[in-house]
Coordinates of C-alpha atoms in Angstrom, one line a residue:
Chain A
M1 CA 18.8 56.2 33.7
S2 CA 20.0 53.3 35.7
Y3 CA 21.7 50.2 34.4
G4 CA 19.3 48.1 32.1
D5 CA 16.7 50.4 31.5
N6 CA 17.7 50.6 27.7
Q7 CA 17.3 46.8 27.8
P8 CA 13.8 45.7 27.6
F9 CA 13.9 42.4 27.6
E10 CA 16.8 41.8 30.1
N11 CA 14.0 40.9 32.9
L12 CA 11.6 38.9 30.5
K13 CA 12.3 35.6 31.5
L14 CA 10.7 32.5 29.7
P15 CA 9.3 30.2 32.1
L16 CA 11.4 26.9 31.8
T17 CA 8.5 24.7 31.3
W18 CA 7.4 26.7 28.5
G19 CA 10.6 26.6 27.1
V20 CA 11.1 23.0 27.2
M21 CA 7.3 22.4 25.9
I22 CA 8.4 24.5 22.8
I23 CA 11.3 22.3 22.5
V24 CA 9.4 19.4 22.6
A25 CA 6.9 20.7 19.8
G26 CA 9.6 21.8 17.4
V27 CA 10.9 17.9 17.9
C28 CA 7.6 16.6 17.1
V29 CA 7.1 18.7 14.0
V30 CA 10.5 17.5 13.2
G31 CA 9.4 13.8 14.0
A32 CA 6.2 14.0 12.1
L33 CA 7.5 15.2 8.9
M34 CA 10.1 12.4 8.9
F35 CA 7.4 9.7 9.8
L36 CA 5.5 11.4 7.0
G37 CA 8.4 11.3 4.7
D38 CA 9.4 7.5 5.5
K39 CA 6.1 5.2 4.9
R40 CA 6.7 1.7 4.5
G41 CA 3.9 0.9 2.3
G42 CA 5.8 0.5 -1.1
L43 CA 8.9 -1.4 0.4
D44 CA 11.8 -0.8 -2.0
A45 CA 15.7 -0.9 -1.8
A46 CA 15.6 3.0 -1.2
S47 CA 13.4 2.5 2.1
Y48 CA 16.1 1.1 3.9
G49 CA 19.1 2.4 1.8
N50 CA 20.2 5.1 4.4
R51 CA 20.5 2.5 7.4
G52 CA 23.2 0.3 6.1
G53 CA 25.9 1.7 8.3
F54 CA 23.9 1.8 11.4
D55 CA 22.9 -1.8 10.6
G56 CA 26.5 -2.8 10.2
V57 CA 27.6 -1.1 13.6
A58 CA 24.5 -2.8 15.5
A59 CA 25.0 -6.3 13.9
K60 CA 28.3 -6.3 15.1
S61 CA 27.6 -5.6 18.7
N62 CA 24.5 -7.9 18.8
N63 CA 27.3 -10.5 17.2
L64 CA 29.6 -10.0 20.1
L65 CA 26.8 -10.3 22.5
S66 CA 25.3 -13.3 21.0
T67 CA 28.5 -15.1 20.5
P68 CA 28.9 -16.2 24.1
A69 CA 25.5 -17.2 24.5
H70 CA 25.8 -19.5 21.4
V71 CA 28.9 -21.4 22.8
V72 CA 27.3 -21.8 25.8
G73 CA 24.1 -23.3 24.2
D74 CA 26.3 -25.4 21.7
G75 CA 28.0 -26.7 25.3
A76 CA 24.8 -27.3 26.9
N77 CA 23.6 -29.4 23.9
W78 CA 26.5 -31.7 23.8
L79 CA 26.2 -32.4 27.3
D80 CA 22.5 -32.9 26.8
D81 CA 23.2 -35.3 23.8
Y82 CA 26.1 -37.0 25.9
F83 CA 23.6 -38.1 28.9
F84 CA 20.3 -38.8 26.9
A85 CA 22.3 -40.4 24.0
A86 CA 20.9 -43.9 24.6
D87 CA 17.3 -42.9 25.0
E88 CA 17.5 -40.7 22.0
N89 CA 19.0 -43.6 20.0
R90 CA 15.8 -45.5 20.8
I91 CA 13.7 -42.9 19.8
L92 CA 15.5 -42.2 16.6
K93 CA 15.5 -46.3 15.6
K94 CA 11.6 -46.0 16.1
K95 CA 11.2 -42.8 13.6
V96 CA 14.0 -44.4 10.9
A97 CA 11.8 -47.8 10.7
E98 CA 8.6 -45.4 10.2
L99 CA 10.0 -43.1 7.5
E100 CA 11.6 -45.9 5.5
K101 CA 8.4 -46.6 3.9
Y102 CA 7.9 -42.9 3.0
R103 CA 11.3 -42.6 1.8
D104 CA 10.6 -45.4 -1.0
S105 CA 7.1 -43.8 -2.0
Y106 CA 9.0 -40.7 -2.2
I107 CA 11.7 -41.9 -4.5
Q108 CA 9.3 -43.7 -6.7
A109 CA 7.1 -40.9 -6.7
K110 CA 9.8 -38.5 -7.7
E111 CA 10.9 -40.4 -10.5
L112 CA 7.4 -40.6 -12.0
N113 CA 7.2 -36.8 -11.5
R114 CA 10.5 -36.2 -13.3
R115 CA 9.2 -38.4 -16.0
Y116 CA 6.0 -36.3 -16.4
E117 CA 8.1 -33.5 -16.5
V118 CA 9.9 -34.7 -19.4
L119 CA 7.2 -35.7 -21.2
L120 CA 5.2 -32.9 -21.1
N121 CA 8.1 -30.3 -21.5
L122 CA 7.0 -28.6 -18.1
R123 CA 8.9 -25.8 -17.0
T124 CA 10.6 -26.2 -13.6
E125 CA 12.0 -24.1 -11.3
P126 CA 15.6 -23.1 -12.0
A127 CA 18.3 -24.1 -9.6
V128 CA 18.6 -21.1 -6.8
D129 CA 21.9 -20.5 -5.1
T130 CA 21.6 -20.1 -1.5
V131 CA 23.8 -18.3 1.1
T132 CA 23.7 -19.3 4.9
A133 CA 23.9 -16.9 7.7
R134 CA 23.0 -16.5 11.1
S135 CA 20.5 -14.2 12.9
V136 CA 22.3 -11.9 15.3
S137 CA 19.6 -9.4 16.3
V138 CA 15.7 -9.4 16.3
S139 CA 13.1 -6.9 16.9
R140 CA 10.0 -8.9 17.8
G141 CA 7.6 -5.9 18.8
P142 CA 4.2 -5.6 17.6
F143 CA 5.1 -2.4 15.4
N144 CA 8.4 -4.1 13.9
N145 CA 9.4 -7.4 13.3
N146 CA 12.7 -7.9 11.4
R147 CA 16.1 -9.4 12.0
L148 CA 19.8 -8.8 11.3
I149 CA 21.7 -11.3 10.2
D150 CA 25.3 -11.6 9.0
A151 CA 25.7 -11.9 5.4
G152 CA 25.3 -9.2 2.9
A153 CA 26.3 -7.4 0.0
S154 CA 29.4 -8.9 -0.1
K155 CA 27.9 -12.5 -0.4
K156 CA 25.8 -10.9 -3.2
I157 CA 22.7 -10.6 -1.2
R158 CA 20.1 -8.2 -3.0
F159 CA 16.7 -6.4 -1.8
G160 CA 14.1 -9.0 -2.1
N161 CA 15.8 -12.0 -1.8
P162 CA 13.6 -15.0 0.3
V163 CA 15.0 -15.9 3.9
I164 CA 14.0 -19.6 4.9
N165 CA 15.3 -21.7 7.7
E166 CA 15.0 -25.3 8.1
H167 CA 11.4 -25.2 8.8
G168 CA 9.8 -22.9 6.3
L169 CA 10.0 -19.4 5.3
V170 CA 11.3 -16.6 7.6
G171 CA 11.0 -13.4 5.5
R172 CA 12.6 -11.4 2.9
I173 CA 15.4 -9.3 2.7
V174 CA 14.8 -5.1 2.8
G175 CA 18.1 -3.7 3.8
V176 CA 21.6 -4.6 2.6
S177 CA 25.1 -3.6 3.7
P178 CA 28.4 -4.9 2.9
D179 CA 28.4 -7.6 5.7
V180 CA 24.7 -7.3 7.6
S181 CA 21.2 -7.5 5.8
R182 CA 18.1 -6.7 7.3
V183 CA 15.3 -9.4 7.1
L184 CA 11.5 -8.3 7.3
M185 CA 9.9 -11.2 9.0
V186 CA 6.6 -12.5 7.5
T187 CA 4.8 -11.4 10.6
D188 CA 5.6 -7.7 10.2
V189 CA 2.6 -5.3 9.6
V190 CA 3.8 -4.7 6.3
S191 CA 4.0 -8.1 4.9
R192 CA 2.2 -9.4 2.2
I193 CA 3.0 -12.6 0.9
P194 CA 0.9 -14.3 -2.0
V195 CA 0.1 -18.0 -0.5
M196 CA -1.6 -20.8 -1.8
V197 CA -3.2 -23.8 -0.2
A198 CA -1.4 -27.0 -1.0
R199 CA -4.6 -29.3 -1.0
S200 CA -7.1 -27.0 -2.9
D201 CA -4.4 -25.1 -5.0
A202 CA -6.8 -22.1 -3.5
R203 CA -4.7 -18.7 -3.8
A204 CA -4.7 -16.1 -0.7
M205 CA -2.6 -13.4 0.9
M206 CA -0.6 -13.7 4.4
V207 CA -0.8 -10.6 6.0
G208 CA 1.3 -10.2 9.0
D209 CA -0.2 -8.0 12.0
G210 CA 2.8 -8.2 14.1
G211 CA 1.8 -11.2 16.0
G212 CA 3.1 -14.9 15.4
F213 CA 0.2 -15.9 13.6
P214 CA -0.4 -14.1 10.3
R215 CA -3.7 -13.4 8.9
L216 CA -5.3 -15.1 5.5
E217 CA -6.8 -12.7 3.4
F218 CA -8.4 -12.6 -0.1
V219 CA -9.0 -16.3 -0.1
R220 CA -10.1 -17.1 -3.4
G221 CA -12.3 -20.4 -4.1
G222 CA -15.4 -22.1 -2.6
K223 CA -16.5 -23.1 0.9
D224 CA -14.0 -26.0 1.5
V225 CA -11.1 -24.6 0.1
L226 CA -9.3 -24.2 3.3
K227 CA -9.7 -26.6 6.2
K228 CA -7.9 -26.5 9.5
G229 CA -4.6 -28.2 9.1
D230 CA -4.1 -27.3 5.2
Q231 CA -0.8 -26.7 4.4
I232 CA 0.1 -23.4 3.2
L233 CA 3.1 -22.7 0.4
T234 CA 4.0 -19.5 -1.7
S235 CA 2.3 -19.5 -4.7
G236 CA 4.9 -17.5 -6.8
D237 CA 2.6 -14.9 -7.7
G238 CA 4.1 -11.7 -8.1
G239 CA 7.4 -13.0 -8.7
I240 CA 9.1 -12.2 -5.1
F241 CA 9.0 -15.5 -3.8
P242 CA 9.5 -18.8 -5.5
R243 CA 6.6 -21.0 -5.8
G244 CA 6.2 -23.8 -3.3
L245 CA 8.0 -22.7 -0.1
P246 CA 6.4 -24.3 3.0
V247 CA 5.0 -21.5 5.3
G248 CA 3.1 -23.0 8.0
E249 CA -0.6 -24.6 8.4
A250 CA -4.3 -22.8 8.5
R251 CA -5.7 -22.4 11.8
R252 CA -8.8 -20.4 12.6
G253 CA -8.3 -17.9 15.4
V254 CA -10.3 -17.2 18.2
D255 CA -11.5 -14.0 16.1
G256 CA -12.8 -16.6 13.7
V257 CA -10.0 -15.3 11.1
W258 CA -8.2 -17.8 9.5
R259 CA -4.3 -17.5 10.2
V260 CA -1.3 -19.6 9.6
D261 CA 0.7 -21.4 12.3
L262 CA 4.0 -21.0 10.8
Y263 CA 6.6 -23.4 10.6
T264 CA 9.1 -21.3 11.7
N265 CA 7.3 -21.1 15.4
R266 CA 8.5 -24.5 15.9
A267 CA 12.0 -23.7 16.9
P268 CA 14.0 -20.3 17.6
I269 CA 15.3 -18.8 14.4
D270 CA 19.0 -19.3 14.5
I271 CA 20.9 -20.3 11.1
V272 CA 18.9 -19.1 8.0
K273 CA 19.3 -19.4 4.4
V274 CA 19.0 -16.3 2.0
L275 CA 17.6 -17.3 -1.7
K276 CA 19.5 -15.8 -4.2
F277 CA 16.3 -15.9 -6.0
E278 CA 15.1 -12.5 -7.4
D279 CA 12.1 -12.3 -9.7
F280 CA 11.0 -13.7 -13.3
S281 CA 13.9 -12.0 -15.0
Q282 CA 16.0 -14.9 -14.2
L283 CA 13.9 -17.3 -15.5
P284 CA 14.2 -18.2 -19.6
R285 CA 12.9 -16.0 -22.1
A286 CA 9.3 -15.4 -22.4
D287 CA 9.1 -16.8 -26.0
E288 CA 10.7 -20.1 -25.0
V289 CA 8.6 -20.1 -21.8
L290 CA 5.2 -19.6 -23.2
R291 CA 6.0 -21.6 -26.5
T292 CA 3.8 -24.8 -26.6
P293 CA 5.7 -27.8 -28.1
L294 CA 4.1 -29.8 -31.1
V295 CA 3.0 -33.0 -29.5
T296 CA 5.1 -34.9 -32.3
D297 CA 8.1 -33.2 -30.4
V298 CA 7.7 -35.0 -27.3
L299 CA 5.5 -38.2 -27.8
P300 CA 7.4 -41.3 -28.8
P301 CA 6.6 -42.3 -32.0
P302 CA 3.5 -44.9 -32.8
P303 CA 4.7 -48.1 -34.3
P304 CA 4.5 -48.3 -38.0
V305 CA 1.6 -49.5 -39.8
K306 CA 1.3 -52.5 -42.2
I307 CA -1.7 -52.4 -44.8
T308 CA -2.2 -55.5 -46.2
G309 CA -4.9 -56.7 -49.2
I310 CA -6.2 -53.7 -49.8
G311 CA -6.4 -52.5 -53.2
S312 CA -7.3 -49.0 -54.8
S313 CA -10.8 -49.3 -53.7
A314 CA -9.8 -49.6 -50.2
S315 CA -7.8 -46.6 -50.5
A316 CA -10.7 -44.6 -52.1
S317 CA -13.0 -45.4 -49.7
S318 CA -10.7 -44.5 -47.0
A319 CA -10.2 -41.3 -48.5
A320 CA -13.8 -40.8 -48.8
A321 CA -14.5 -41.7 -45.4
P322 CA -16.6 -39.1 -43.3
G323 CA -14.7 -39.4 -40.2
V324 CA -11.3 -38.5 -41.8
T325 CA -10.2 -35.0 -43.0
P326 CA -7.1 -35.5 -44.8
V327 CA -4.5 -32.3 -44.8
N328 CA -4.0 -32.0 -48.3
N329 CA -6.9 -33.5 -50.6
G330 CA -5.0 -33.0 -53.8
A331 CA -2.0 -35.1 -52.7
S332 CA -4.0 -37.8 -51.2
S333 CA -5.3 -39.8 -53.9
S334 CA -1.4 -40.4 -55.2
A335 CA 0.0 -40.7 -52.1
S336 CA -2.1 -43.6 -50.8
S337 CA -1.3 -45.7 -53.4
S338 CA 2.5 -45.0 -52.5
S339 CA 1.6 -46.0 -49.0
Q340 CA 0.7 -49.6 -49.6
Q341 CA 4.6 -50.5 -50.8
A342 CA 6.6 -48.3 -49.0
P343 CA 6.6 -48.3 -45.1
V344 CA 5.5 -45.2 -43.5
N345 CA 7.8 -42.3 -43.9
R346 CA 7.7 -40.4 -40.2
P347 CA 9.9 -38.0 -38.9
K348 CA 11.9 -39.0 -36.0
P349 CA 11.2 -37.5 -32.6
R350 CA 14.1 -34.8 -31.8
P351 CA 14.9 -33.6 -28.5
V352 CA 13.4 -30.2 -27.6
T353 CA 16.3 -27.4 -28.0
N354 CA 16.3 -23.9 -27.7
A355 CA 16.6 -23.8 -31.8
A356 CA 14.1 -25.8 -32.2
A357 CA 11.8 -24.1 -29.6
S358 CA 12.4 -20.6 -31.3
S359 CA 11.8 -21.9 -35.0
S360 CA 8.5 -23.7 -34.0
A361 CA 7.6 -20.7 -32.1
S362 CA 8.1 -18.3 -34.9
N363 CA 7.3 -20.4 -38.0
P364 CA 4.0 -22.6 -37.9
A365 CA 4.3 -26.1 -38.2
P366 CA 5.0 -27.6 -41.7
P367 CA 2.0 -30.0 -42.8
P368 CA 2.7 -33.4 -42.5
P369 CA 3.6 -35.9 -45.4
P370 CA 0.3 -37.3 -47.2
A371 CA 1.7 -40.9 -46.3
E372 CA 1.9 -39.7 -42.8
T373 CA -1.7 -38.3 -42.9
S374 CA -3.4 -41.8 -44.7
A375 CA -1.6 -43.8 -42.3
S376 CA -2.6 -42.1 -39.3
A377 CA -6.3 -42.1 -40.4
A378 CA -6.1 -46.0 -41.3
S379 CA -4.8 -46.4 -37.9
G380 CA -7.3 -44.5 -36.8
G381 CA -5.5 -41.7 -35.1
Chain B
M1 CA 35.0 71.3 28.5
L2 CA 32.0 70.3 26.9
Q3 CA 33.9 68.0 24.7
S4 CA 35.8 66.4 27.7
R5 CA 32.6 65.9 29.3
N6 CA 31.1 63.9 26.3
N7 CA 34.2 61.9 26.3
T8 CA 33.8 61.1 29.8
S9 CA 30.6 59.8 29.3
R10 CA 31.4 57.7 26.0
T11 CA 34.1 56.4 28.0
R12 CA 31.9 55.3 30.8
R13 CA 29.2 53.9 28.4
G14 CA 32.2 51.7 26.8
N15 CA 33.5 50.6 30.4
Q16 CA 29.7 49.6 30.9
S17 CA 29.4 47.4 27.9
A18 CA 32.8 45.9 28.3
L19 CA 31.8 44.9 31.6
R20 CA 28.6 43.5 30.8
R21 CA 30.2 41.7 27.8
A22 CA 32.6 40.4 30.5
R23 CA 30.0 39.1 32.5
L24 CA 28.2 37.5 29.8
A25 CA 31.4 35.7 28.6
K26 CA 32.0 34.5 32.1
A27 CA 28.6 33.2 32.7
V28 CA 28.7 31.6 29.1
F29 CA 32.3 30.1 28.6
D30 CA 33.6 29.9 32.3
K31 CA 33.1 26.7 33.7
R32 CA 31.6 27.2 37.1
P33 CA 32.2 24.9 39.9
P34 CA 29.4 22.9 41.1
R35 CA 27.6 24.4 43.9
R36 CA 27.8 22.0 47.2
T37 CA 25.7 22.4 50.1
S38 CA 26.2 20.7 53.1
G39 CA 23.0 18.5 53.0
G40 CA 22.9 17.1 49.8
R41 CA 24.5 15.8 46.9
T42 CA 25.6 17.9 43.7
I43 CA 24.3 16.2 40.5
G44 CA 25.2 17.3 36.9
P45 CA 23.6 16.4 33.6
Q46 CA 25.6 13.4 33.1
D47 CA 24.1 11.8 36.3
W48 CA 20.7 12.0 35.7
L49 CA 20.5 12.3 31.6
L50 CA 23.4 11.1 29.8
I51 CA 24.2 7.9 32.1
P52 CA 20.3 6.7 31.9
A53 CA 20.2 7.1 28.5
V54 CA 23.3 4.8 27.7
L55 CA 22.0 2.4 30.1
C56 CA 18.6 2.5 27.9
V57 CA 20.4 1.9 24.6
V58 CA 22.8 -0.9 26.3
A59 CA 19.6 -2.7 27.7
T60 CA 17.9 -2.6 24.2
F61 CA 21.0 -3.9 22.7
I62 CA 21.1 -6.8 25.3
L63 CA 17.4 -7.8 24.7
A64 CA 17.5 -7.7 21.3
T65 CA 20.3 -10.3 21.1
D66 CA 19.1 -13.2 19.3
I67 CA 19.6 -16.0 21.6
P68 CA 17.3 -19.2 21.6
L69 CA 15.9 -19.7 24.7
P70 CA 14.3 -23.1 25.7
F71 CA 10.7 -24.0 25.5
G72 CA 10.6 -21.4 22.5
W73 CA 10.9 -18.2 24.6
D74 CA 12.1 -15.1 23.6
L75 CA 13.7 -12.3 25.5
P76 CA 11.4 -9.7 26.2
E77 CA 11.3 -6.5 24.4
P78 CA 10.3 -3.5 26.6
V79 CA 10.5 0.1 25.4
W80 CA 13.1 1.5 27.8
P81 CA 13.5 4.9 26.8
M82 CA 10.0 5.0 28.1
V83 CA 11.3 5.1 31.6
L84 CA 13.1 8.4 31.0
A85 CA 10.6 9.8 29.0
F86 CA 8.2 9.6 32.2
S87 CA 10.8 10.1 34.8
W88 CA 13.0 13.0 33.3
P89 CA 10.1 15.8 33.3
L90 CA 9.2 14.6 36.8
I91 CA 12.8 15.2 38.0
R92 CA 13.1 18.4 36.3
P93 CA 12.3 20.5 33.3
S94 CA 15.4 20.7 31.3
Y95 CA 15.9 22.0 27.7
I96 CA 18.8 18.9 27.0
A97 CA 16.2 16.1 28.0
P98 CA 13.6 16.4 25.0
L99 CA 16.6 16.7 22.6
L100 CA 18.4 13.7 24.6
L101 CA 14.9 11.7 24.1
A102 CA 14.9 12.7 20.3
G103 CA 18.0 11.1 20.0
L104 CA 17.2 7.7 21.8
G105 CA 13.6 7.7 19.5
F106 CA 15.8 7.8 16.6
F107 CA 17.9 5.4 17.9
L108 CA 14.8 3.1 18.1
D109 CA 13.9 3.8 14.9
Y110 CA 16.9 2.7 13.2
F111 CA 17.5 -0.1 15.5
W112 CA 14.0 -1.8 15.4
G113 CA 13.6 -0.8 11.7
A114 CA 10.6 1.4 12.4
P115 CA 9.8 4.4 9.9
L116 CA 11.8 7.4 11.2
G117 CA 10.1 9.5 13.4
F118 CA 7.9 6.8 14.8
Y119 CA 9.7 6.4 18.2
V120 CA 10.1 10.0 18.2
L121 CA 6.5 10.8 18.4
C122 CA 5.5 8.3 20.5
L123 CA 8.3 9.4 23.3
M124 CA 7.8 13.1 23.0
A125 CA 3.8 12.6 23.5
V126 CA 4.7 11.0 27.0
Y127 CA 7.3 13.6 27.7
G128 CA 5.0 16.7 27.0
A129 CA 2.2 15.2 28.6
T130 CA 4.2 14.3 31.9
L131 CA 5.6 17.8 31.6
L132 CA 2.2 19.3 31.5
I133 CA 1.0 17.1 34.9
R134 CA 4.3 16.8 36.6
S135 CA 2.8 19.3 39.4
Y136 CA 0.0 16.9 40.2
I137 CA 2.4 13.8 40.4
V138 CA 5.6 15.0 42.0
G139 CA 5.4 14.4 45.9
Q140 CA 2.8 11.8 45.7
D141 CA 2.8 8.2 46.6
L142 CA 4.2 5.7 44.6
W143 CA 1.1 3.9 43.7
V144 CA 0.4 7.3 42.4
V145 CA 3.2 7.5 40.3
T146 CA 2.9 3.5 39.2
V147 CA -0.8 4.8 37.9
A148 CA 0.3 7.6 36.5
Y149 CA 3.0 5.6 34.3
G150 CA 0.6 3.1 33.4
L151 CA -1.4 5.7 31.5
A152 CA 1.6 7.2 30.0
V153 CA 2.7 3.7 28.6
L154 CA -1.1 3.2 27.5
L155 CA -0.8 6.6 25.9
F156 CA 2.9 5.6 24.2
F157 CA 1.0 2.3 22.7
T158 CA -2.0 3.9 21.7
L159 CA -0.2 6.3 19.9
G160 CA 2.0 3.8 18.2
T161 CA -1.0 1.6 17.3
I162 CA -2.4 5.1 15.5
L163 CA 0.8 5.6 13.9
T164 CA 1.1 2.0 12.6
V165 CA -2.4 2.2 11.3
I166 CA -1.4 5.6 9.2
D167 CA 1.6 4.1 8.0
T168 CA 0.7 0.3 6.7
G169 CA -3.1 0.6 7.0
M170 CA -2.9 -2.3 9.2
V171 CA -4.0 -2.9 12.7
P172 CA -1.2 -4.5 14.8
R173 CA -2.2 -7.6 16.4
L174 CA -3.7 -6.4 20.0
I175 CA -2.3 -9.0 22.0
S176 CA 1.1 -8.6 20.7
V177 CA 0.7 -4.7 21.8
F178 CA -0.5 -5.8 25.1
E179 CA 2.5 -8.1 25.6
Q180 CA 5.0 -5.2 25.0
M181 CA 3.1 -2.9 27.2
L182 CA 3.3 -5.4 29.9
A183 CA 6.9 -5.9 29.4
T184 CA 7.3 -1.9 29.2
G185 CA 4.8 -1.7 32.3
V186 CA 7.3 -3.9 34.6
L187 CA 9.7 -1.3 34.1
V188 CA 7.9 1.1 36.7
F189 CA 10.5 -0.3 39.1
F190 CA 13.2 1.8 37.3
V191 CA 11.1 4.6 37.6
H192 CA 10.9 4.5 41.0
A193 CA 14.5 4.2 41.4
L194 CA 15.3 7.4 39.3
L195 CA 12.7 9.2 41.1
E196 CA 14.1 8.0 44.2
R197 CA 17.5 9.0 43.5
F198 CA 17.1 12.2 41.6
L199 CA 14.0 13.8 43.1
H200 CA 13.1 12.3 46.6
A201 CA 16.7 12.4 47.4
D202 CA 18.4 15.5 48.8
V203 CA 20.0 16.7 45.8
R204 CA 21.2 19.9 44.1
F205 CA 21.2 20.6 40.5
T206 CA 24.1 22.3 38.8

């Protein structure tokens, strides 16, 4: 027996190509399993939870790279401002003169709007804290559109916070690590944002597709709810984004699909603001929000009514008037006589407070005094 | 006598197995000096695998830097590991190359925020397909290699589009896909450089 005869597989050699193909197949199986287990459709905090460490390192590296570029860019801007100051000053003067009239009308409209809100007891959006950050890394391919910004959980940024810049909505936070956050852009293929048309108040869903112009889908309303140039705002539906953030303008694409020309396309995204807006949970309690205040709580009191020269017959006729329905019939006759001598006893308007709100929400409104009923009937109210 | 003969044969068998183990240990653990020939340069895995992979990572980092450019332009975002997924199987089939390529795929998944396995699958598809047809491409003119690389890029982005549809239920904007295809296709010059350096040149692999 010669050497090697007792080793039947010694001379069996697997071709290198086949061996490599087996490795490729194995890697593909592993990759496919990981891909199927990491679907991004239902974005939640756990989707990007295991990437925080990597994002932290990547952002620092990109920050090192982008810092010199920003320094050079700022220097170039300074030189540009220096050499073209006179020309720019002339343009700015023209713009200031043009915008002054808009400023006055804006102040008037704002004050009027504030009064209406107080009068109607409208619930306005609560003030939202913001965190300013700088974009340090960007992925702008067709399959992924997101950014890394240099602010994270140490500044109390949380999953889902909206991100804006000076032009409009940029995206929302989908991954947070101590010093870095990942922002899912509104153009990403998994981005879905409820929006509304400012002109017609029609609702739609803005769907990212990896390009610079997200699609408008599920546009609700008639034919003319959407026109070219209409401003698109966030609607606040769903509670992810606050209502009214500027997004862009409606455009019809070459494929006939309505798209949004994003305001953020107007300039490079550099400095962004993270709104610490989370969802409806930070708004006031539901029983306060849904409370309908009494009209007498918010309207100013009507002037007192003076009834002169009318005797008991007049009070009897007023009680029998078909258009007047007293709240308490049993007390109306006796109270009507007293209303002639004494001035009307009205409840003083009181400011709306939380205590009043809760009490009025839990208890039905007490019936007004008879004097008020007859007086208001006499005054036609 | 019989016992002593048995002892002798047992000793011989033991010597043979010890010799075999020693040979195996030498083959596996001993650092063999690279073979050098008079005609060519000797290259190791670090030359044609590790250094290009590191360069791809660095290039991806640099082009992902958020630098505001004038006129609303952006830095291009080509898929750099695509060059390696096409070049490596042409240069030489290797056990290390697909594993390294998978590592690059995971890097892209993490860095670009893609679902895990997305770029691994795309790169492996290109590597496997190129390996299957390598005998038809090696030795051909550059324009044949260029066309083959174009087809590989098409395969990569077609698979990427399909995987995106599976993942999100949404077809990515094809114009954007075409733009990134174009940026990746321009990297064919790096494919030529790699092949020129490691395949067409007179080199010896360790």
